[in-house]
Amino acid sequence: MISLSPLQLIPFHLQSLHMLARSLRSARLLEAYSRTRHVTVIDQNYIHATNTIINFVPHQEAWVVERMGKFHKVLEPGINVLIPVFDKIKYVQSLKEMAIQIPQQGAVTLDNVQLHLDGVLYLKVFDPYKASYGVADPEFAITQLAQTTMRSEVGKMSLDEVFKEREQLNVSIVHSINNAARPWGISCLRYEIRDMTMPAKIQEAMQMQVEAERRKRATVLESEGLRDAVINKAQGDKMSRILDSEANEAEQVNMARGAARAVELDAEARAKAIHMINEAISKGNGDKAASLVLAERYIDAFSHMAKTNNTMIVPAGVSEPASMLAQALSIYGKMSEKK
């Protein structure tokens, strides 16, 4: 048996301590690596969470603690006390709203058009326990779920509906993701389609469709303008004719009223004249006055006939006005006697 002095054992002790230090360093590095693998659900930037007995949890964070390998509790923001060695901070969950970029993917619409879409997903952890133990890689899982859901929802719509109902498409994707991600403790707040590309031929066809629609709209507007112009002109002619007819009616009414008034005035004048003649005849020498009036009327009638007609029919005794006056007076006398 070989015996060594204490001085000879010193190198062996130093080598053992050096190996032990290397082992401890490797163990710490391994633990730190494993902690970075499990420290968060989405971000994996919270490697600062280590058990320092007295721990201060930042606001909007939740630390998941395991005691001897088993879930123990979730630390709330503020001061928390943990037992060293037995308690380990396994996961650190951020309770803030996070944005995840969804990579570009292909989808086929209901009318067999190939689209390439990418988007941004906004989500938030509402249950740190489920987010830590419900799924191994939540970011990968939620990304794949968003892609498959997008393909499924786009496949239910035609190309025109995808453009028209883009907001409804986002709502449908959010609803489907929330139904699937509820066991993971993650809530999808909104989903936004960022870019949407399609084949060049489809773009050319859509451009031609847009141009045709614009030409159609221009033609329709032009025809509507011509129609309105014709309608306006017809309405103007109608109103003009109505106004002309109303003016003619008013003119004729006024003329009729004037003629009626003239007849009334003439009748009144004749009545007054007859009345005055009657009074004059009833007085002395009335016969002479009547003879004078009849002679004047006789002469006026013949002069009027001579002016208006080339041919006149006259009585046989036209050269003897006295006989005519005598006949007229005799007729007048007989009528007076009858009265």
mmCIF file of C-alpha atoms in Angstrom:
data_model
loop_
_atom_site.group_PDB
_atom_site.id
_atom_site.type_symbol
_atom_site.label_atom_id
_atom_site.label_comp_id
_atom_site.label_asym_id
_atom_site.label_seq_id
_atom_site.Cartn_x
_atom_site.Cartn_y
_atom_site.Cartn_z
ATOM 1 C CA MET A 1 0.000 0.000 0.000
ATOM 2 C CA ILE A 2 1.316 3.419 -0.996
ATOM 3 C CA SER A 3 1.000 6.199 1.502
ATOM 4 C CA LEU A 4 1.205 9.863 0.496
ATOM 5 C CA SER A 5 2.000 12.836 2.602
ATOM 6 C CA PRO A 6 -0.459 15.794 2.876
ATOM 7 C CA LEU A 7 1.814 17.880 0.678
ATOM 8 C CA GLN A 8 1.646 15.247 -2.023
ATOM 9 C CA LEU A 9 -2.166 15.172 -1.849
ATOM 10 C CA ILE A 10 -2.506 18.897 -2.519
ATOM 11 C CA PRO A 11 -2.299 18.574 -6.364
ATOM 12 C CA PHE A 12 -4.989 15.884 -6.328
ATOM 13 C CA HIS A 13 -7.264 18.121 -4.226
ATOM 14 C CA LEU A 14 -6.721 21.037 -6.562
ATOM 15 C CA GLN A 15 -7.486 18.921 -9.604
ATOM 16 C CA SER A 16 -10.650 17.624 -7.943
ATOM 17 C CA LEU A 17 -11.785 21.145 -7.077
ATOM 18 C CA HIS A 18 -11.100 22.247 -10.626
ATOM 19 C CA MET A 19 -13.144 19.361 -12.049
ATOM 20 C CA LEU A 20 -15.935 20.121 -9.573
ATOM 21 C CA ALA A 21 -15.968 23.774 -10.626
ATOM 22 C CA ARG A 22 -16.118 22.783 -14.255
ATOM 23 C CA SER A 23 -18.998 20.442 -13.498
ATOM 24 C CA LEU A 24 -20.869 23.152 -11.609
ATOM 25 C CA ARG A 25 -20.291 25.615 -14.451
ATOM 26 C CA SER A 26 -21.544 23.102 -17.004
ATOM 27 C CA ALA A 27 -24.579 22.396 -14.862
ATOM 28 C CA ARG A 28 -25.352 26.104 -14.572
ATOM 29 C CA LEU A 29 -24.945 26.611 -18.308
ATOM 30 C CA LEU A 30 -27.175 23.625 -18.977
ATOM 31 C CA GLU A 31 -29.773 24.935 -16.564
ATOM 32 C CA ALA A 32 -29.622 28.384 -18.111
ATOM 33 C CA TYR A 33 -30.014 26.856 -21.581
ATOM 34 C CA SER A 34 -32.942 24.762 -20.490
ATOM 35 C CA ARG A 35 -34.467 27.821 -18.823
ATOM 36 C CA THR A 36 -34.146 29.766 -22.066
ATOM 37 C CA ARG A 37 -35.909 26.894 -23.783
ATOM 38 C CA HIS A 38 -38.849 27.003 -21.357
ATOM 39 C CA VAL A 39 -38.771 30.466 -19.902
ATOM 40 C CA THR A 40 -41.525 31.959 -22.063
ATOM 41 C CA VAL A 41 -44.345 30.932 -24.325
ATOM 42 C CA ILE A 42 -43.835 33.356 -27.154
ATOM 43 C CA ASP A 43 -40.882 35.676 -26.699
ATOM 44 C CA GLN A 44 -38.150 33.719 -24.830
ATOM 45 C CA ASN A 45 -36.377 36.877 -23.661
ATOM 46 C CA TYR A 46 -36.976 36.487 -19.923
ATOM 47 C CA ILE A 47 -33.839 34.692 -18.823
ATOM 48 C CA HIS A 48 -33.528 37.128 -15.911
ATOM 49 C CA ALA A 49 -35.963 35.097 -13.807
ATOM 50 C CA THR A 50 -33.882 33.135 -11.286
ATOM 51 C CA ASN A 51 -34.703 32.065 -7.750
ATOM 52 C CA THR A 52 -33.011 34.565 -5.434
ATOM 53 C CA ILE A 53 -35.146 33.585 -2.414
ATOM 54 C CA ILE A 54 -36.681 37.062 -2.364
ATOM 55 C CA ASN A 55 -37.951 37.639 -5.909
ATOM 56 C CA PHE A 56 -39.453 40.741 -7.475
ATOM 57 C CA VAL A 57 -41.843 39.947 -10.315
ATOM 58 C CA PRO A 58 -42.223 42.819 -12.836
ATOM 59 C CA HIS A 59 -45.595 44.194 -13.795
ATOM 60 C CA GLN A 60 -47.444 42.378 -16.598
ATOM 61 C CA GLU A 61 -45.447 39.187 -16.003
ATOM 62 C CA ALA A 62 -46.353 35.864 -14.450
ATOM 63 C CA TRP A 63 -43.695 33.434 -13.186
ATOM 64 C CA VAL A 64 -44.600 29.765 -13.121
ATOM 65 C CA VAL A 65 -42.855 27.994 -10.202
ATOM 66 C CA GLU A 66 -42.220 24.275 -9.867
ATOM 67 C CA ARG A 67 -41.379 22.679 -6.519
ATOM 68 C CA MET A 68 -39.300 19.536 -6.866
ATOM 69 C CA GLY A 69 -40.348 19.155 -10.508
ATOM 70 C CA LYS A 70 -44.067 19.660 -9.929
ATOM 71 C CA PHE A 71 -46.154 22.737 -10.552
ATOM 72 C CA HIS A 72 -46.408 24.781 -7.376
ATOM 73 C CA LYS A 73 -47.905 28.214 -8.122
ATOM 74 C CA VAL A 74 -47.871 31.288 -10.338
ATOM 75 C CA LEU A 75 -46.109 34.329 -8.920
ATOM 76 C CA GLU A 76 -47.993 37.610 -9.259
ATOM 77 C CA PRO A 77 -46.250 40.971 -9.847
ATOM 78 C CA GLY A 78 -44.543 42.277 -6.722
ATOM 79 C CA ILE A 79 -42.416 40.660 -3.976
ATOM 80 C CA ASN A 80 -42.462 36.870 -3.635
ATOM 81 C CA VAL A 81 -40.436 34.486 -1.427
ATOM 82 C CA LEU A 82 -39.259 31.092 -2.714
ATOM 83 C CA ILE A 83 -37.322 28.229 -1.134
ATOM 84 C CA PRO A 84 -33.941 27.755 -2.762
ATOM 85 C CA VAL A 85 -33.084 24.410 -4.383
ATOM 86 C CA PHE A 86 -36.673 23.139 -3.976
ATOM 87 C CA ASP A 87 -38.419 25.913 -5.940
ATOM 88 C CA LYS A 88 -37.514 26.635 -9.530
ATOM 89 C CA ILE A 89 -38.841 29.319 -11.862
ATOM 90 C CA LYS A 90 -39.747 27.164 -14.833
ATOM 91 C CA TYR A 91 -41.635 29.550 -17.115
ATOM 92 C CA VAL A 92 -42.061 33.304 -17.393
ATOM 93 C CA GLN A 93 -45.183 34.450 -19.222
ATOM 94 C CA SER A 94 -45.710 37.950 -20.551
ATOM 95 C CA LEU A 95 -49.249 39.216 -20.039
ATOM 96 C CA LYS A 96 -48.860 42.009 -22.598
ATOM 97 C CA GLU A 97 -50.473 41.990 -26.007
ATOM 98 C CA MET A 98 -48.055 40.493 -28.526
ATOM 99 C CA ALA A 99 -47.875 40.601 -32.315
ATOM 100 C CA ILE A 100 -46.772 37.574 -34.327
ATOM 101 C CA GLN A 101 -46.023 37.752 -38.011
ATOM 102 C CA ILE A 102 -47.739 34.993 -39.980
ATOM 103 C CA PRO A 103 -45.528 33.894 -42.901
ATOM 104 C CA GLN A 104 -46.810 34.060 -46.445
ATOM 105 C CA GLN A 105 -48.819 31.056 -47.536
ATOM 106 C CA GLY A 106 -50.877 29.888 -50.464
ATOM 107 C CA ALA A 107 -54.648 29.542 -50.471
ATOM 108 C CA VAL A 108 -57.194 28.613 -53.135
ATOM 109 C CA THR A 109 -60.475 30.508 -53.318
ATOM 110 C CA LEU A 110 -63.877 29.032 -54.064
ATOM 111 C CA ASP A 111 -63.495 29.931 -57.760
ATOM 112 C CA ASN A 112 -60.056 28.242 -57.952
ATOM 113 C CA VAL A 113 -57.815 31.305 -57.817
ATOM 114 C CA GLN A 114 -54.409 30.875 -56.171
ATOM 115 C CA LEU A 115 -53.659 33.566 -53.589
ATOM 116 C CA HIS A 116 -50.608 34.222 -51.427
ATOM 117 C CA LEU A 117 -51.375 35.899 -48.123
ATOM 118 C CA ASP A 118 -49.493 36.900 -45.020
ATOM 119 C CA GLY A 119 -50.721 38.659 -41.923
ATOM 120 C CA VAL A 120 -50.160 39.772 -38.365
ATOM 121 C CA LEU A 121 -51.745 38.043 -35.379
ATOM 122 C CA TYR A 122 -52.310 39.919 -32.110
ATOM 123 C CA LEU A 123 -52.689 37.714 -29.062
ATOM 124 C CA LYS A 124 -52.456 37.755 -25.291
ATOM 125 C CA VAL A 125 -51.861 35.178 -22.544
ATOM 126 C CA PHE A 126 -54.823 35.040 -20.170
ATOM 127 C CA ASP A 127 -53.897 31.810 -18.279
ATOM 128 C CA PRO A 128 -50.153 31.391 -17.527
ATOM 129 C CA TYR A 129 -50.619 27.795 -16.316
ATOM 130 C CA LYS A 130 -52.306 26.630 -19.526
ATOM 131 C CA ALA A 131 -49.849 28.622 -21.638
ATOM 132 C CA SER A 132 -46.953 26.847 -19.917
ATOM 133 C CA TYR A 133 -48.248 23.277 -19.835
ATOM 134 C CA GLY A 134 -50.954 23.201 -22.515
ATOM 135 C CA VAL A 135 -48.679 23.137 -25.563
ATOM 136 C CA ALA A 136 -44.960 22.585 -26.097
ATOM 137 C CA ASP A 137 -44.283 25.435 -28.556
ATOM 138 C CA PRO A 138 -47.164 27.901 -28.458
ATOM 139 C CA GLU A 139 -45.722 30.280 -31.033
ATOM 140 C CA PHE A 140 -45.312 27.541 -33.625
ATOM 141 C CA ALA A 141 -48.720 26.104 -32.761
ATOM 142 C CA ILE A 142 -50.566 29.416 -33.021
ATOM 143 C CA THR A 143 -48.757 30.241 -36.287
ATOM 144 C CA GLN A 144 -49.713 26.946 -37.869
ATOM 145 C CA LEU A 145 -53.262 27.309 -36.590
ATOM 146 C CA ALA A 146 -53.534 30.781 -38.107
ATOM 147 C CA GLN A 147 -52.237 29.543 -41.467
ATOM 148 C CA THR A 148 -54.576 26.561 -41.654
ATOM 149 C CA THR A 149 -57.534 28.669 -40.512
ATOM 150 C CA MET A 150 -56.760 31.295 -43.130
ATOM 151 C CA ARG A 151 -56.630 28.683 -45.879
ATOM 152 C CA SER A 152 -59.906 27.203 -44.687
ATOM 153 C CA GLU A 153 -61.729 30.545 -44.539
ATOM 154 C CA VAL A 154 -60.374 31.743 -47.904
ATOM 155 C CA GLY A 155 -61.505 28.472 -49.496
ATOM 156 C CA LYS A 156 -65.104 29.307 -48.544
ATOM 157 C CA MET A 157 -65.115 32.585 -50.511
ATOM 158 C CA SER A 158 -64.738 33.638 -54.109
ATOM 159 C CA LEU A 159 -62.050 36.095 -55.145
ATOM 160 C CA ASP A 160 -64.449 39.041 -55.220
ATOM 161 C CA GLU A 161 -65.781 38.154 -51.766
ATOM 162 C CA VAL A 162 -62.249 38.006 -50.358
ATOM 163 C CA PHE A 163 -61.709 41.630 -51.413
ATOM 164 C CA LYS A 164 -65.183 42.832 -50.439
ATOM 165 C CA GLU A 165 -65.462 40.986 -47.106
ATOM 166 C CA ARG A 166 -61.886 41.277 -45.907
ATOM 167 C CA GLU A 167 -62.982 42.488 -42.491
ATOM 168 C CA GLN A 168 -65.393 39.574 -42.132
ATOM 169 C CA LEU A 169 -62.580 37.214 -43.132
ATOM 170 C CA ASN A 170 -60.396 38.586 -40.332
ATOM 171 C CA VAL A 171 -63.241 38.155 -37.822
ATOM 172 C CA SER A 172 -63.828 34.543 -38.914
ATOM 173 C CA ILE A 173 -60.129 33.732 -38.543
ATOM 174 C CA VAL A 174 -60.033 35.242 -35.031
ATOM 175 C CA HIS A 175 -63.122 33.276 -34.000
ATOM 176 C CA SER A 176 -61.684 29.981 -35.255
ATOM 177 C CA ILE A 177 -58.296 30.580 -33.595
ATOM 178 C CA ASN A 178 -59.901 31.432 -30.251
ATOM 179 C CA ASN A 179 -61.936 28.228 -30.289
ATOM 180 C CA ALA A 180 -58.819 26.154 -30.881
ATOM 181 C CA ALA A 181 -56.375 28.102 -28.660
ATOM 182 C CA ARG A 182 -58.583 28.320 -25.549
ATOM 183 C CA PRO A 183 -56.999 25.171 -23.967
ATOM 184 C CA TRP A 184 -53.590 26.814 -24.406
ATOM 185 C CA GLY A 185 -54.504 29.836 -22.276
ATOM 186 C CA ILE A 186 -53.996 32.188 -25.233
ATOM 187 C CA SER A 187 -56.585 34.620 -26.596
ATOM 188 C CA CYS A 188 -56.431 35.959 -30.157
ATOM 189 C CA LEU A 189 -57.477 39.610 -30.117
ATOM 190 C CA ARG A 190 -57.435 40.361 -33.851
ATOM 191 C CA TYR A 191 -55.964 39.217 -37.115
ATOM 192 C CA GLU A 192 -55.006 41.475 -39.997
ATOM 193 C CA ILE A 193 -54.224 40.362 -43.546
ATOM 194 C CA ARG A 194 -51.220 42.418 -44.515
ATOM 195 C CA ASP A 195 -50.354 41.493 -48.111
ATOM 196 C CA MET A 196 -52.320 39.619 -50.726
ATOM 197 C CA THR A 197 -50.781 38.639 -54.058
ATOM 198 C CA MET A 198 -52.196 36.703 -57.000
ATOM 199 C CA PRO A 199 -51.003 35.458 -60.405
ATOM 200 C CA ALA A 200 -50.159 38.049 -63.043
ATOM 201 C CA LYS A 201 -52.903 36.846 -65.410
ATOM 202 C CA ILE A 202 -55.516 37.252 -62.705
ATOM 203 C CA GLN A 203 -54.260 40.772 -62.039
ATOM 204 C CA GLU A 204 -54.486 41.609 -65.754
ATOM 205 C CA ALA A 205 -58.012 40.193 -65.926
ATOM 206 C CA MET A 206 -59.028 42.200 -62.867
ATOM 207 C CA GLN A 207 -57.518 45.351 -64.391
ATOM 208 C CA MET A 208 -59.458 44.747 -67.611
ATOM 209 C CA GLN A 209 -62.599 44.188 -65.555
ATOM 210 C CA VAL A 210 -62.048 47.446 -63.701
ATOM 211 C CA GLU A 211 -61.516 49.344 -66.951
ATOM 212 C CA ALA A 212 -64.631 47.772 -68.484
ATOM 213 C CA GLU A 213 -66.623 48.663 -65.392
ATOM 214 C CA ARG A 214 -65.419 52.256 -65.593
ATOM 215 C CA ARG A 215 -66.308 52.486 -69.298
ATOM 216 C CA LYS A 216 -69.719 51.018 -68.532
ATOM 217 C CA ARG A 217 -70.211 53.515 -65.734
ATOM 218 C CA ALA A 218 -69.199 56.378 -68.043
ATOM 219 C CA THR A 219 -71.617 55.171 -70.744
ATOM 220 C CA VAL A 220 -74.431 54.834 -68.232
ATOM 221 C CA LEU A 221 -73.760 58.293 -66.851
ATOM 222 C CA GLU A 222 -73.683 59.771 -70.353
ATOM 223 C CA SER A 223 -76.974 58.081 -71.290
ATOM 224 C CA GLU A 224 -78.542 59.221 -68.044
ATOM 225 C CA GLY A 225 -77.395 62.760 -68.800
ATOM 226 C CA LEU A 226 -78.959 62.617 -72.278
ATOM 227 C CA ARG A 227 -82.156 61.171 -70.831
ATOM 228 C CA ASP A 228 -82.355 63.886 -68.227
ATOM 229 C CA ALA A 229 -81.747 66.517 -70.884
ATOM 230 C CA VAL A 230 -84.597 65.151 -73.050
ATOM 231 C CA ILE A 231 -86.898 64.934 -70.029
ATOM 232 C CA ASN A 232 -86.048 68.458 -68.984
ATOM 233 C CA LYS A 233 -86.668 69.754 -72.513
ATOM 234 C CA ALA A 234 -90.003 67.909 -72.712
ATOM 235 C CA GLN A 235 -91.027 69.236 -69.333
ATOM 236 C CA GLY A 236 -90.051 72.745 -70.435
ATOM 237 C CA ASP A 237 -92.114 72.414 -73.644
ATOM 238 C CA LYS A 238 -95.038 71.086 -71.620
ATOM 239 C CA MET A 239 -94.902 73.954 -69.168
ATOM 240 C CA SER A 240 -94.554 76.418 -72.042
ATOM 241 C CA ARG A 241 -97.642 75.018 -73.785
ATOM 242 C CA ILE A 242 -99.589 75.000 -70.542
ATOM 243 C CA LEU A 243 -98.674 78.610 -69.913
ATOM 244 C CA ASP A 244 -99.557 79.557 -73.509
ATOM 245 C CA SER A 245 -102.929 77.826 -73.255
ATOM 246 C CA GLU A 246 -103.625 79.480 -69.924
ATOM 247 C CA ALA A 247 -102.691 82.850 -71.444
ATOM 248 C CA ASN A 248 -104.950 82.206 -74.453
ATOM 249 C CA GLU A 249 -107.770 81.144 -72.166
ATOM 250 C CA ALA A 250 -107.373 84.246 -70.061
ATOM 251 C CA GLU A 251 -107.272 86.366 -73.219
ATOM 252 C CA GLN A 252 -110.424 84.793 -74.630
ATOM 253 C CA VAL A 253 -112.207 85.137 -71.303
ATOM 254 C CA ASN A 254 -111.237 88.767 -71.134
ATOM 255 C CA MET A 255 -112.324 89.303 -74.751
ATOM 256 C CA ALA A 256 -115.650 87.558 -74.068
ATOM 257 C CA ARG A 257 -116.171 89.617 -70.975
ATOM 258 C CA GLY A 258 -115.329 92.750 -72.954
ATOM 259 C CA ALA A 259 -117.710 91.772 -75.767
ATOM 260 C CA ALA A 260 -120.459 90.958 -73.260
ATOM 261 C CA ARG A 261 -119.889 94.250 -71.549
ATOM 262 C CA ALA A 262 -119.971 96.040 -74.913
ATOM 263 C CA VAL A 263 -123.251 94.362 -75.800
ATOM 264 C CA GLU A 264 -124.667 95.331 -72.412
ATOM 265 C CA LEU A 265 -123.547 98.918 -72.856
ATOM 266 C CA ASP A 266 -124.938 99.019 -76.420
ATOM 267 C CA ALA A 267 -128.247 97.591 -75.223
ATOM 268 C CA GLU A 268 -128.400 100.098 -72.423
ATOM 269 C CA ALA A 269 -127.629 102.906 -74.872
ATOM 270 C CA ARG A 270 -130.295 101.699 -77.291
ATOM 271 C CA ALA A 271 -132.790 101.394 -74.441
ATOM 272 C CA LYS A 272 -132.036 104.922 -73.345
ATOM 273 C CA ALA A 273 -132.278 106.148 -76.932
ATOM 274 C CA ILE A 274 -135.624 104.427 -77.480
ATOM 275 C CA HIS A 275 -136.867 105.812 -74.211
ATOM 276 C CA MET A 276 -135.839 109.305 -75.186
ATOM 277 C CA ILE A 277 -137.398 108.902 -78.660
ATOM 278 C CA ASN A 278 -140.578 107.659 -77.085
ATOM 279 C CA GLU A 279 -140.705 110.713 -74.853
ATOM 280 C CA ALA A 280 -139.970 113.008 -77.757
ATOM 281 C CA ILE A 281 -142.706 111.449 -79.914
ATOM 282 C CA SER A 282 -145.252 111.664 -77.142
ATOM 283 C CA LYS A 283 -144.776 115.439 -77.039
ATOM 284 C CA GLY A 284 -145.930 117.964 -79.571
ATOM 285 C CA ASN A 285 -144.577 117.806 -83.127
ATOM 286 C CA GLY A 286 -143.335 114.247 -82.433
ATOM 287 C CA ASP A 287 -144.396 113.034 -85.843
ATOM 288 C CA LYS A 288 -142.107 115.476 -87.540
ATOM 289 C CA ALA A 289 -139.180 114.377 -85.394
ATOM 290 C CA ALA A 290 -139.912 110.715 -86.148
ATOM 291 C CA SER A 291 -140.105 111.488 -89.866
ATOM 292 C CA LEU A 292 -136.749 113.200 -89.686
ATOM 293 C CA VAL A 293 -135.132 110.238 -87.904
ATOM 294 C CA LEU A 294 -136.555 107.729 -90.361
ATOM 295 C CA ALA A 295 -135.345 109.772 -93.290
ATOM 296 C CA GLU A 296 -131.855 109.905 -91.852
ATOM 297 C CA ARG A 297 -131.823 106.145 -91.226
ATOM 298 C CA TYR A 298 -133.113 105.504 -94.699
ATOM 299 C CA ILE A 299 -130.387 107.554 -96.292
ATOM 300 C CA ASP A 300 -127.687 106.010 -94.052
ATOM 301 C CA ALA A 301 -128.797 102.465 -94.906
ATOM 302 C CA PHE A 302 -128.594 103.090 -98.629
ATOM 303 C CA SER A 303 -125.220 104.766 -98.307
ATOM 304 C CA HIS A 304 -123.904 101.809 -96.323
ATOM 305 C CA MET A 305 -125.188 99.343 -98.904
ATOM 306 C CA ALA A 306 -123.519 101.319 -101.623
ATOM 307 C CA LYS A 307 -120.159 101.104 -99.843
ATOM 308 C CA THR A 308 -120.150 97.370 -98.968
ATOM 309 C CA ASN A 309 -121.848 95.682 -101.983
ATOM 310 C CA ASN A 310 -121.492 95.982 -105.741
ATOM 311 C CA THR A 311 -125.051 94.695 -106.296
ATOM 312 C CA MET A 312 -128.018 96.123 -104.416
ATOM 313 C CA ILE A 313 -131.695 95.118 -104.338
ATOM 314 C CA VAL A 314 -133.793 98.227 -103.807
ATOM 315 C CA PRO A 315 -137.537 98.804 -103.756
ATOM 316 C CA ALA A 316 -139.337 100.155 -106.825
ATOM 317 C CA GLY A 317 -140.083 103.521 -105.259
ATOM 318 C CA VAL A 318 -136.581 104.270 -104.120
ATOM 319 C CA SER A 319 -136.652 107.580 -106.017
ATOM 320 C CA GLU A 320 -139.503 108.825 -103.889
ATOM 321 C CA PRO A 321 -138.305 109.116 -100.300
ATOM 322 C CA ALA A 322 -141.507 110.806 -99.324
ATOM 323 C CA SER A 323 -143.581 107.750 -100.134
ATOM 324 C CA MET A 324 -141.179 105.565 -98.135
ATOM 325 C CA LEU A 325 -141.419 107.909 -95.177
ATOM 326 C CA ALA A 326 -145.190 107.881 -95.448
ATOM 327 C CA GLN A 327 -145.211 104.074 -95.373
ATOM 328 C CA ALA A 328 -142.932 103.994 -92.345
ATOM 329 C CA LEU A 329 -145.054 106.554 -90.496
ATOM 330 C CA SER A 330 -148.235 104.666 -91.292
ATOM 331 C CA ILE A 331 -146.674 101.465 -89.840
ATOM 332 C CA TYR A 332 -145.601 103.379 -86.787
ATOM 333 C CA GLY A 333 -149.098 104.869 -86.425
ATOM 334 C CA LYS A 334 -150.772 101.485 -86.648
ATOM 335 C CA MET A 335 -148.497 100.077 -83.964
ATOM 336 C CA SER A 336 -149.262 103.068 -81.752
ATOM 337 C CA GLU A 337 -152.991 102.527 -82.198
ATOM 338 C CA LYS A 338 -152.625 98.845 -81.196
ATOM 339 C CA LYS A 339 -150.904 99.901 -77.999
#
